[in-house]
Coordinates of C-alpha atoms in Angstrom, one line a residue:
X292 CA 0.0 0.0 0.0
X293 CA 1.6 3.2 -1.2
X294 CA 1.4 6.0 1.3
X295 CA -0.2 9.3 0.2
X296 CA 2.8 11.7 0.6
X297 CA 1.2 14.5 -1.7
X298 CA 1.4 17.9 -0.2
X299 CA -1.6 20.0 -0.4
X300 CA -0.3 23.5 -1.6
X301 CA -3.7 24.5 -3.0
X302 CA -5.1 27.6 -1.3
X303 CA -8.8 27.5 -0.6
X304 CA -10.6 29.7 -3.1
X305 CA -11.3 33.2 -1.9
X306 CA -15.0 34.3 -1.6
X307 CA -15.7 36.1 -4.8
X308 CA -18.2 39.0 -4.4
X309 CA -20.8 40.2 -7.0
X310 CA -19.4 41.1 -10.4
X311 CA -20.4 44.7 -9.9
X312 CA -18.1 44.9 -7.0
X313 CA -15.1 43.1 -8.6
X314 CA -15.0 44.7 -12.0
X315 CA -13.0 47.9 -11.7
X316 CA -15.0 49.9 -14.2
X317 CA -18.4 48.7 -13.1
X318 CA -17.4 49.2 -9.4
X319 CA -17.2 53.0 -10.0
X320 CA -20.8 53.0 -11.3
X321 CA -21.9 50.7 -8.6
X322 CA -20.5 52.8 -5.7
X323 CA -22.1 55.8 -7.3
X324 CA -25.5 54.6 -7.9
X325 CA -26.3 51.0 -6.8
X326 CA -24.7 50.5 -3.4
X327 CA -24.5 54.3 -2.8
X328 CA -25.2 55.0 1.0
X329 CA -28.2 57.4 1.3
X330 CA -29.9 58.9 4.2
X331 CA -32.9 57.0 5.3
X332 CA -35.3 60.0 5.4
X333 CA -35.2 61.3 1.9
X334 CA -38.5 62.4 0.4
X335 CA -39.9 62.9 -3.1
X336 CA -38.2 66.3 -3.7
X337 CA -35.0 64.4 -4.1
X338 CA -36.3 62.6 -7.1
X339 CA -36.0 65.7 -9.3
X340 CA -32.2 65.3 -9.5
X341 CA -32.6 62.0 -11.2
X342 CA -35.4 63.4 -13.4
X343 CA -32.8 66.0 -14.5
X344 CA -30.6 63.2 -15.6
X345 CA -33.5 61.7 -17.6
X346 CA -34.3 65.0 -19.2
X347 CA -30.7 65.4 -20.3
X348 CA -30.6 62.0 -22.0
X349 CA -33.9 62.7 -23.7
X350 CA -32.6 66.1 -25.1
X351 CA -29.3 64.6 -26.1
X352 CA -30.9 61.8 -28.1
X353 CA -33.7 63.8 -29.7
X354 CA -31.4 66.7 -30.5
X355 CA -29.0 64.2 -32.3
X356 CA -31.7 62.8 -34.3
X357 CA -33.1 66.3 -35.3
X358 CA -29.7 67.5 -36.3
X359 CA -29.7 64.9 -39.1
X360 CA -32.7 66.7 -40.9
X361 CA -32.0 70.3 -39.8
X362 CA -30.4 72.9 -42.1
X363 CA -28.6 75.8 -40.4
X364 CA -29.2 78.5 -43.1
X365 CA -31.5 81.5 -42.9
X366 CA -33.2 80.6 -46.1
X367 CA -33.9 77.0 -45.2
X368 CA -34.0 76.6 -41.4
X369 CA -37.7 77.3 -41.1
X370 CA -38.6 75.1 -44.0
X371 CA -36.3 72.3 -42.6
X372 CA -38.4 72.3 -39.4
X373 CA -41.5 72.1 -41.4
X374 CA -40.0 69.3 -43.3
X375 CA -39.3 67.5 -40.1
X376 CA -42.9 68.0 -38.8
X377 CA -44.6 66.8 -42.1
X378 CA -42.3 64.5 -44.0
X379 CA -39.9 62.8 -41.6
X380 CA -41.5 59.6 -40.1
X381 CA -42.5 60.4 -36.6
X382 CA -40.8 63.8 -37.0
X383 CA -43.7 65.6 -35.4
X384 CA -43.2 63.5 -32.3
X385 CA -39.4 63.9 -32.3
X386 CA -39.7 67.7 -32.6
X387 CA -42.4 67.9 -29.9
X388 CA -40.2 65.8 -27.6
X389 CA -37.2 68.1 -27.9
X390 CA -39.3 71.3 -27.8
X391 CA -41.3 70.3 -24.7
X392 CA -38.3 68.5 -23.2
X393 CA -36.8 71.9 -22.4
X394 CA -39.8 72.9 -20.6
X395 CA -39.7 69.7 -18.5
X396 CA -36.0 70.3 -18.0
X397 CA -36.7 73.7 -16.4
X398 CA -39.6 72.5 -14.3
X399 CA -37.3 69.9 -12.7
X400 CA -34.4 72.5 -12.5
X401 CA -36.6 75.0 -10.6
X402 CA -38.0 72.3 -8.3
X403 CA -34.3 71.0 -7.6
X404 CA -33.1 74.6 -6.8
X405 CA -36.2 75.2 -4.5
X406 CA -35.5 72.0 -2.7
X407 CA -31.8 73.0 -2.1
X408 CA -32.9 76.4 -0.9
X409 CA -35.4 74.9 1.6
X410 CA -33.4 72.2 3.0
X411 CA -30.0 73.9 3.0
X412 CA -28.2 71.8 0.4
X413 CA -26.3 74.9 -0.7
X414 CA -24.0 74.5 2.3
X415 CA -22.1 71.8 0.3
X416 CA -20.6 74.8 -1.6
X417 CA -18.8 72.9 -4.3
X418 CA -21.8 70.8 -5.2
X419 CA -23.9 74.0 -5.2
X420 CA -21.5 76.0 -7.4
X421 CA -21.3 73.4 -10.0
X422 CA -25.1 73.1 -9.9
X423 CA -25.5 77.0 -10.6
X424 CA -22.9 76.5 -13.5
X425 CA -25.2 73.8 -15.0
X426 CA -28.1 76.1 -14.5
X427 CA -26.4 79.0 -16.4
X428 CA -25.3 76.5 -19.2
X429 CA -28.9 75.1 -19.4
X430 CA -30.2 78.6 -19.8
X431 CA -27.6 79.4 -22.5
X432 CA -28.5 76.1 -24.2
X433 CA -32.2 76.8 -24.2
X434 CA -31.8 80.3 -25.6
X435 CA -29.6 79.0 -28.4
X436 CA -32.0 76.3 -29.3
X437 CA -35.0 78.8 -29.3
X438 CA -33.3 80.6 -32.2
X439 CA -32.8 77.6 -34.5
X440 CA -36.4 77.3 -35.9
X441 CA -35.9 80.8 -37.4
X442 CA -39.5 81.8 -36.7
X443 CA -40.7 85.3 -36.0
X444 CA -40.3 85.0 -32.3
X445 CA -37.0 83.2 -32.6
X446 CA -35.5 85.9 -34.8
X447 CA -36.6 88.8 -32.6
X448 CA -36.0 87.0 -29.4
X449 CA -32.3 86.5 -30.6
X450 CA -32.2 90.2 -31.5
X451 CA -33.5 91.5 -28.1
X452 CA -31.3 89.1 -26.0
X453 CA -28.1 89.6 -28.0
X454 CA -28.5 93.3 -27.7
X455 CA -27.9 93.1 -24.0
X456 CA -24.2 92.7 -24.7
X457 CA -24.2 96.3 -25.9
X458 CA -24.6 97.5 -22.2
X459 CA -21.1 96.1 -21.3
X460 CA -18.7 99.1 -21.0
X461 CA -16.0 99.6 -23.7
X462 CA -16.1 96.2 -25.3
X463 CA -20.0 95.7 -25.6
X464 CA -20.6 96.8 -29.1
X465 CA -17.5 94.8 -30.5
X466 CA -18.7 91.7 -28.8
X467 CA -22.3 92.2 -30.2
X468 CA -20.8 92.5 -33.8
X469 CA -18.7 89.4 -33.2
X470 CA -21.6 87.4 -32.0
X471 CA -23.9 88.5 -34.8
X472 CA -21.1 88.1 -37.5
X473 CA -22.4 91.1 -39.1
X474 CA -24.5 94.4 -38.5
X475 CA -27.6 92.5 -37.4
X476 CA -28.8 89.0 -36.7
X477 CA -28.2 87.1 -39.8
X478 CA -27.1 83.7 -41.4
X479 CA -23.7 83.9 -39.7
X480 CA -25.5 84.3 -36.3
X481 CA -27.7 81.3 -37.0
X482 CA -24.7 79.1 -37.9
X483 CA -22.8 80.1 -34.8
X484 CA -25.8 79.5 -32.6
X485 CA -26.3 76.1 -34.0
X486 CA -22.7 75.0 -33.6
X487 CA -22.7 76.1 -29.9
X488 CA -26.1 74.5 -29.4
X489 CA -24.6 71.2 -30.6
X490 CA -21.4 71.5 -28.6
X491 CA -22.8 72.8 -25.2
X492 CA -24.6 69.6 -24.1
X493 CA -21.2 67.7 -24.1
X494 CA -19.8 70.4 -21.7
X495 CA -23.0 70.0 -19.6
X496 CA -22.4 66.2 -19.3
X497 CA -18.8 66.9 -18.0
X498 CA -20.2 69.3 -15.4
X499 CA -22.9 67.0 -14.5
X500 CA -20.2 64.3 -13.7
X501 CA -18.3 66.8 -11.6
X502 CA -21.5 67.7 -9.8
X503 CA -22.3 64.1 -9.0
X504 CA -18.7 63.4 -8.1
X505 CA -18.5 66.1 -5.4
X506 CA -22.0 65.2 -4.2
X507 CA -21.1 61.4 -3.7
X508 CA -17.9 62.5 -2.0
X509 CA -19.7 63.9 1.0
X510 CA -23.1 62.3 0.6
X511 CA -26.6 63.7 0.1
X512 CA -28.2 66.2 2.4
X513 CA -31.5 65.2 4.1
X514 CA -34.7 67.0 5.1
X515 CA -33.6 67.5 8.7
X516 CA -30.1 68.9 7.6
X517 CA -28.2 66.7 10.1
X518 CA -25.4 64.2 9.8
X519 CA -26.8 60.8 8.8
X520 CA -23.8 58.6 8.4
X521 CA -25.0 56.1 10.9
X522 CA -28.5 55.7 9.4
X523 CA -28.0 55.0 5.7
X524 CA -29.5 52.6 3.2
X525 CA -28.2 51.6 -0.2
X526 CA -29.6 53.5 -3.2
X527 CA -31.0 50.3 -4.6
X528 CA -33.8 49.2 -4.1
X529 CA -34.9 51.9 -1.6
X530 CA -34.5 54.9 -3.9
X531 CA -34.7 53.3 -7.3
X532 CA -38.3 52.5 -6.7
X533 CA -39.0 56.2 -5.7
X534 CA -37.1 57.4 -8.8
X535 CA -39.0 55.0 -11.0
X536 CA -42.4 56.2 -9.6
X537 CA -41.2 59.8 -10.3
X538 CA -40.3 58.8 -13.9
X539 CA -43.8 57.4 -14.4
X540 CA -45.4 60.7 -13.1
X541 CA -42.9 62.6 -15.3
X542 CA -43.7 60.5 -18.4
X543 CA -47.5 61.1 -17.9
X544 CA -47.3 64.9 -18.0
X545 CA -44.5 64.8 -20.7
X546 CA -46.4 62.6 -23.2
X547 CA -49.5 64.8 -22.6
X548 CA -47.5 67.9 -23.7
X549 CA -46.0 65.8 -26.6
X550 CA -49.1 64.1 -28.0
X551 CA -52.1 66.1 -26.9
X552 CA -51.2 69.8 -26.3
X553 CA -47.7 70.4 -27.7
X554 CA -48.2 74.2 -27.9
X555 CA -49.4 74.6 -24.4
X556 CA -46.1 76.1 -23.3
X557 CA -45.0 77.5 -26.7
X558 CA -45.7 80.6 -28.8
X559 CA -47.8 80.5 -31.9
X560 CA -45.9 83.4 -33.4
X561 CA -42.9 81.1 -34.0
X562 CA -45.0 79.4 -36.7
X563 CA -44.5 82.5 -38.9
X564 CA -41.1 82.7 -40.8
X565 CA -38.6 85.2 -39.6
X566 CA -39.3 88.7 -41.0
X567 CA -36.6 91.4 -40.2
X568 CA -38.9 94.0 -41.5
X569 CA -41.8 93.4 -39.1
X570 CA -41.4 93.5 -35.4
X571 CA -44.0 91.5 -33.3
X572 CA -46.2 93.6 -31.0
X573 CA -45.0 91.6 -27.9
X574 CA -41.4 90.1 -28.2
X575 CA -41.1 87.6 -25.2
X576 CA -38.9 84.5 -24.5
X577 CA -40.1 81.2 -23.4
X578 CA -41.9 80.8 -20.2
X579 CA -38.9 79.6 -18.2
X580 CA -37.2 83.0 -18.9
X581 CA -40.3 85.1 -18.2
X582 CA -39.3 85.8 -14.4
X583 CA -36.0 87.3 -15.7
X584 CA -37.7 89.1 -18.5
X585 CA -40.3 90.7 -16.2
X586 CA -37.3 91.9 -13.9
X587 CA -35.5 93.3 -17.0
X588 CA -38.5 95.4 -18.2
X589 CA -39.4 96.5 -14.7
X590 CA -36.5 99.0 -14.9
X591 CA -36.9 101.7 -17.5
X592 CA -33.1 102.1 -17.8
X593 CA -31.6 99.6 -20.2
X594 CA -28.4 98.9 -18.6
X595 CA -29.9 98.9 -15.1
X596 CA -32.5 96.4 -16.2
X597 CA -29.9 94.1 -17.7
X598 CA -27.7 94.2 -14.5
X599 CA -30.7 93.5 -12.3
X600 CA -31.9 90.7 -14.3
X601 CA -28.4 88.9 -14.4
X602 CA -28.2 89.6 -10.6
X603 CA -31.6 87.7 -10.0
X604 CA -29.7 84.6 -11.4
X605 CA -26.1 85.2 -10.2
X606 CA -27.4 85.8 -6.6
X607 CA -27.6 82.1 -6.3
X608 CA -23.8 82.1 -6.0
X609 CA -24.1 84.2 -2.8
X610 CA -26.7 82.0 -1.1
X611 CA -24.1 79.8 0.8
X612 CA -22.2 82.9 2.1
X613 CA -25.5 84.4 3.3
X614 CA -26.6 81.4 5.5
X615 CA -26.4 82.6 9.1
X616 CA -28.5 80.0 10.9
X617 CA -27.3 77.2 13.2
X618 CA -29.3 74.6 11.4
X619 CA -29.2 73.8 7.6
X620 CA -33.0 73.0 7.0
X621 CA -35.8 75.5 7.3
X622 CA -37.8 72.9 9.1
X623 CA -36.5 74.5 12.3
X624 CA -37.3 78.0 11.3
X625 CA -41.1 78.7 10.8
X626 CA -40.7 82.3 9.9
X627 CA -38.2 81.4 7.2
X628 CA -40.6 78.9 5.8
X629 CA -43.1 81.8 5.1
X630 CA -40.3 83.8 3.6
X631 CA -39.4 80.8 1.3
X632 CA -43.0 80.6 0.0
X633 CA -43.1 84.3 -0.5
X634 CA -40.0 83.9 -2.8
X635 CA -41.8 81.1 -4.7
X636 CA -44.9 83.2 -5.0
X637 CA -42.9 86.2 -6.4
X638 CA -41.2 84.0 -8.8
X639 CA -44.5 82.5 -10.2
X640 CA -46.0 86.1 -10.3
X641 CA -43.0 87.4 -12.2
X642 CA -43.4 84.4 -14.7
X643 CA -47.1 85.4 -15.2
X644 CA -46.3 89.2 -15.6
X645 CA -43.5 88.5 -18.0
X646 CA -46.2 87.1 -20.5
X647 CA -48.5 90.3 -20.0
X648 CA -48.2 93.4 -22.3
X649 CA -45.9 96.2 -21.3
X650 CA -48.4 98.5 -19.8
X651 CA -50.0 99.5 -16.5
X652 CA -50.7 97.9 -14.1
X653 CA -48.2 95.1 -15.2
X654 CA -45.2 97.5 -15.0
X655 CA -45.8 98.4 -11.4
X656 CA -46.7 94.8 -10.5
X657 CA -43.4 93.8 -12.0
X658 CA -41.5 96.4 -10.1
X659 CA -43.3 95.4 -6.8
X660 CA -42.6 91.5 -7.3
X661 CA -39.0 92.3 -8.3
X662 CA -38.6 94.0 -5.0
X663 CA -40.3 91.1 -3.1
X664 CA -38.1 88.6 -5.0
X665 CA -34.8 90.2 -3.9
X666 CA -36.0 91.1 -0.4
X667 CA -37.0 87.6 0.4
X668 CA -33.6 86.4 -0.7
X669 CA -31.8 89.0 1.5
X670 CA -34.3 88.8 4.4
X671 CA -33.7 85.1 4.8
X672 CA -30.2 85.2 6.5
X673 CA -31.5 88.0 8.7
X674 CA -34.4 86.0 9.9
X675 CA -32.3 83.0 10.5
X676 CA -30.0 84.9 12.8
X677 CA -32.9 86.7 14.6
X678 CA -34.8 83.4 15.2
X679 CA -31.6 81.8 16.7
X680 CA -31.2 84.8 18.9
X681 CA -34.8 84.6 20.1
X682 CA -34.3 80.9 21.1
X683 CA -31.1 81.6 22.8
X684 CA -32.3 82.0 26.4
X685 CA -31.9 79.8 29.6
X686 CA -33.5 76.4 29.3
X687 CA -35.2 76.6 32.7
X688 CA -37.5 79.5 31.3
X689 CA -38.4 77.5 28.2
X690 CA -41.2 75.6 30.1
X691 CA -42.6 78.7 31.9
X692 CA -46.1 80.0 30.8
X693 CA -46.0 82.9 28.4
X694 CA -47.0 85.8 30.7
X695 CA -45.9 89.3 31.8
X696 CA -43.2 87.9 33.9
X697 CA -41.8 85.8 31.1
X698 CA -41.9 88.8 28.6
X699 CA -40.0 91.0 31.3
X700 CA -37.2 88.3 31.8
X701 CA -36.9 87.7 28.0
X702 CA -36.7 91.4 27.3
X703 CA -34.0 92.2 29.8
X704 CA -32.1 89.2 29.0
X705 CA -32.1 90.0 25.2
X706 CA -31.2 93.5 25.8
X707 CA -28.1 92.6 27.8
X708 CA -27.1 90.0 25.3
X709 CA -27.4 92.6 22.4
X710 CA -25.3 95.1 24.3
X711 CA -22.6 92.2 24.9
X712 CA -23.2 92.4 28.7
X713 CA -22.5 88.7 29.2
X714 CA -21.8 89.0 32.9
X715 CA -24.8 91.1 33.5
X716 CA -27.1 88.7 31.5
X717 CA -25.7 85.8 33.7
X718 CA -26.3 87.7 36.8
X719 CA -30.0 88.3 35.7
X720 CA -30.4 84.7 34.9
X721 CA -29.2 83.6 38.4
X722 CA -31.4 86.1 40.0
X723 CA -34.6 85.0 38.1
X724 CA -33.8 81.3 38.6
X725 CA -34.1 81.9 42.5
X726 CA -37.5 83.6 42.1

């Protein structure tokens, strides 16, 4: 009987994890979306971020397909759009998807920004700044795309918007001529706008990846604005289900716009070919620019109106620096919640006023709501500070009934605190605690 002297040098097989965790390329996507740790208390407002990703994909695909049939020439651009609508198979649907996709894009953007303002997501400054960059790029992309059909409103809208460059000191007129490629909006302008409209989405995709990279580096905010590292769940399946439900709701409204009422958010004047010799009675942009347009025309001075209009958008860069509260979310600030909804109301009112004729009472209303818009943005940090100060008093008095004695104590205490009399405030507290 031969002895078994074979040595066992074979190592036991290591436990192999899922393919999505072992493949180096897929692991990046897995850690960013599938197994991404997310706060357990995210609500439906967080779904608008993923809806924006869906909108970007829809716009990219539909835009690439439309570019096959579009002709960027002032004599053929309008007819090429008509050709797409009438002769290309499902061209009407493709064009409606792209045109109304921009409206859905901005609906999701404004909801996304509002959520960031309400829940204090702007305190992740790098993520917020890249988000504002994306917002400005999206506005530029939407404006460029609006000029391409070369209809009556497209032409005059491009003329009005590009004329804003002339208010820039010294170099404004030269920049305007360079953008136009001539002495007025012409064929060279259309070609340049088409080229930029085709290239900007790829820049936006790069900025989106940077936005997501910095977001996933720190993790998402949550409705309470508190640290949630110890109470997290994986993105799948907890939030993929929520996002899918959001996609379904998004699709219902989107397909209603595409198939039932495609001109609900459009302008019928754009079905007239561009005519440089005839100015429309009311030149106005698309609805998602109406709030800025209302602010622009509320100032009778051209340069002042342009500066105020741009400041209504650029002010978003200042929001993180203006935060003065101890907490991120407005859940802990009842008065600021009122200020927030006043801001939302002024934004909606300005959007409505922008679509009205330039006459009274809409001019005065535009001026009033412009003041409310900026005041609510500037009042927010002040009211955060005041609310924190109001709640900054000794805990033993928090449970006391609200009576004259309570008001007397609080008034003296706050007065001493505001005068930086810390020692006197402590003595006052000690005296009242013995009463």
